[in-house]
Short mmCIF file of C-alpha atoms in Angstrom, two decimals:
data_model
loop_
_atom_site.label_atom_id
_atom_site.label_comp_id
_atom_site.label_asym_id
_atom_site.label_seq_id
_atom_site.Cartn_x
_atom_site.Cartn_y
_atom_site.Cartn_z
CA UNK A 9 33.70 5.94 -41.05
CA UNK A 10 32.43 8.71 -38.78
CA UNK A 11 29.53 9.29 -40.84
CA UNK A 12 28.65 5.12 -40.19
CA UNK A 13 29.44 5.64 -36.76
CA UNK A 14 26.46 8.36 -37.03
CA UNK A 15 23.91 5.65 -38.76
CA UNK A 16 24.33 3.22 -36.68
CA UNK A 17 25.25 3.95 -33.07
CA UNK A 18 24.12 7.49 -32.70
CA UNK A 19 20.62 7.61 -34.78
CA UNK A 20 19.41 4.88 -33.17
CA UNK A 21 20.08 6.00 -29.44
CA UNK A 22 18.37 9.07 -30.25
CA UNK A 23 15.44 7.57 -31.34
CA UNK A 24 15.26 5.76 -28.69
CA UNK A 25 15.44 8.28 -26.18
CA UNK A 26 13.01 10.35 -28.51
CA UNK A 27 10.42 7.44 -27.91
CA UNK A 28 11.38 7.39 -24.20
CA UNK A 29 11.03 10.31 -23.48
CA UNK A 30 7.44 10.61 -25.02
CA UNK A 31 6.39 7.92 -23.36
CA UNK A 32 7.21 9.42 -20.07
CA UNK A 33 5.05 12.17 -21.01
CA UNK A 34 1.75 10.29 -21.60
CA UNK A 35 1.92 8.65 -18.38
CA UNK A 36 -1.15 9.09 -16.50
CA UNK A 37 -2.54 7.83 -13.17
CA UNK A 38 -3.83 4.51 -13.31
CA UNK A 39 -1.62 3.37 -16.24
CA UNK A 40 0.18 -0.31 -15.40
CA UNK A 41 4.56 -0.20 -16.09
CA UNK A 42 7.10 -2.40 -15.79
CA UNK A 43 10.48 -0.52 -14.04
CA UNK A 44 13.87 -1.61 -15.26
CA UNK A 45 13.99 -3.81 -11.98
CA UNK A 46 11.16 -5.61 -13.68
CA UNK A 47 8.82 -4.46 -10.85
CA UNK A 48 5.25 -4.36 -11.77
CA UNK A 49 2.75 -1.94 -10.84
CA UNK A 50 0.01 0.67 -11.59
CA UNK A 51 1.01 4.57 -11.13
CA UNK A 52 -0.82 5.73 -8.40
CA UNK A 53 1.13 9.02 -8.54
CA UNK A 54 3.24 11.29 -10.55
CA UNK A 55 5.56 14.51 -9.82
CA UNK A 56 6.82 16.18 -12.81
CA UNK A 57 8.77 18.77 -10.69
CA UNK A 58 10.96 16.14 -9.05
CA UNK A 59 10.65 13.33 -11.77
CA UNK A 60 9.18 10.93 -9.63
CA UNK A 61 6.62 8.02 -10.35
CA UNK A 62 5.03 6.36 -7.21
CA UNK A 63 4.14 2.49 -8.08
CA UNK A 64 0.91 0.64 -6.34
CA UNK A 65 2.39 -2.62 -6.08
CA UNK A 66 -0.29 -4.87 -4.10
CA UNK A 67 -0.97 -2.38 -1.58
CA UNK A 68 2.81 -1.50 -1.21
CA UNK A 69 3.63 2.17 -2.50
CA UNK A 70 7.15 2.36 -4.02
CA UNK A 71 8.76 5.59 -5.34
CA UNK A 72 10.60 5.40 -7.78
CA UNK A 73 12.69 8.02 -10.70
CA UNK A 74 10.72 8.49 -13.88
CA UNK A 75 13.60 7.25 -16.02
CA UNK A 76 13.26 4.08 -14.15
CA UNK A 77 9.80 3.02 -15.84
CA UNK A 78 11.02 0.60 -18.78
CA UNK A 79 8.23 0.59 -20.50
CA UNK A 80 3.42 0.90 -20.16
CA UNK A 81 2.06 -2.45 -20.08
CA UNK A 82 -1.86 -0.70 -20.31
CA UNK A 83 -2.82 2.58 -19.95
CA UNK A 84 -5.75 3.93 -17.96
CA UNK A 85 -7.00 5.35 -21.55
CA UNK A 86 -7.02 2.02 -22.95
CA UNK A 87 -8.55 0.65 -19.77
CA UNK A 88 -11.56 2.97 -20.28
CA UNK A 89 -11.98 2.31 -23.92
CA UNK A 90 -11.85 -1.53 -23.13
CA UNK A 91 -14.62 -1.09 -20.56
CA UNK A 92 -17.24 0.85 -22.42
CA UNK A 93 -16.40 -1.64 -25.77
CA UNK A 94 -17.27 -4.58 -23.17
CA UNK A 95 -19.84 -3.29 -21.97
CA UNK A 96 -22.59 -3.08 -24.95
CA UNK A 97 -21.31 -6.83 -25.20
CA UNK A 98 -22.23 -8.18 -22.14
CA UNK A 99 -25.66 -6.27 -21.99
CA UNK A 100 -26.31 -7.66 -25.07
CA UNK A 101 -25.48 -11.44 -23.40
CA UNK A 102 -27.87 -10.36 -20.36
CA UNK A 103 -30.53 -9.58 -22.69
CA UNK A 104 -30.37 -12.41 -24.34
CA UNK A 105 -30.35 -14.68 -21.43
CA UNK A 106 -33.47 -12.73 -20.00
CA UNK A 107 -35.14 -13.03 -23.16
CA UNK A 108 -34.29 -16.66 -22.79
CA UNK A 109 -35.53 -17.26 -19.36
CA UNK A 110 -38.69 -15.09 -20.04
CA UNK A 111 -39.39 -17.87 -22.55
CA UNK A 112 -38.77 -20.76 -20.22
CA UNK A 113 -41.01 -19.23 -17.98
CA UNK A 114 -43.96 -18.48 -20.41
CA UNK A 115 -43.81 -22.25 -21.33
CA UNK A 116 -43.43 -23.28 -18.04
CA UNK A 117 -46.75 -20.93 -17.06
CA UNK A 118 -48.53 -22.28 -20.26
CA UNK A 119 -47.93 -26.03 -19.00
CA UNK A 120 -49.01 -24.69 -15.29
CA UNK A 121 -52.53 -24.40 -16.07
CA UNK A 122 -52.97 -27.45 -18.60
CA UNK A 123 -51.82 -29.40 -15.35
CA UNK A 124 -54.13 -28.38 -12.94
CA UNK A 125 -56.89 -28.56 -15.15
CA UNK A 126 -55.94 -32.03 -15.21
CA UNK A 127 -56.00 -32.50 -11.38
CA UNK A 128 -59.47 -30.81 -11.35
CA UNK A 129 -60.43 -33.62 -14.17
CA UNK A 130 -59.71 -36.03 -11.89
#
């Protein structure tokens, strides 16, 4: 009995609060959370000595106890990693758009000169 007790009440807490606890660790500055209110915001600050977490939410700054973050919505790291993966992406859509409107434009200088030739004709 005890040793079910063990497998499934206790074990699984302490996973838990394994995972929680590592979590709380990797937090970083910049890194969006939800707190156990369900309040949103990015960490604009963090003290480890007093296990506080202070919360940009819209321009309002709310402290609030590390244990109170329920879980990271994005981190800053992932941020960063999205940004430069984006950003070979949309210079490839520039270039392409350039290259695009360089052609227009060649065409459009090509039928330029055929025209006024024609005005001269006349």
């Amino acid at each position: 009995m005890i040793a079910l007790m063990y497998f499934f009440m206790i074990r699984p807490q302490q996973k838990q609060r394994k995972q929680h606890q590592d979590m709380m660790s990797q937090l970083h500055k910049g890194d969006e959370v939800v707190t156990i209110g369900r309040m949103h915001g990015k960490i604009d600050s963090i003290n480890r000595e007093d296990r506080t977490v202070t919360l940009d939410c819209e321009g309002i700054y709310l402290t609030f106890d590390m244990v109170a973050i329920a879980r990271v919505i994005k981190s800053a790291d992932a941020e960063k990693t999205e940004d430069k993966a984006s950003e070979p992406a949309e210079k490839k859509e520039a270039s392409s758009e350039t290259k695009e409107e360089l052609a227009a434009s060649d065409s459009s200088k090509d039928e330029e000169p055929a025209s006024d030739a024609d005005s001269d004709e006349k």
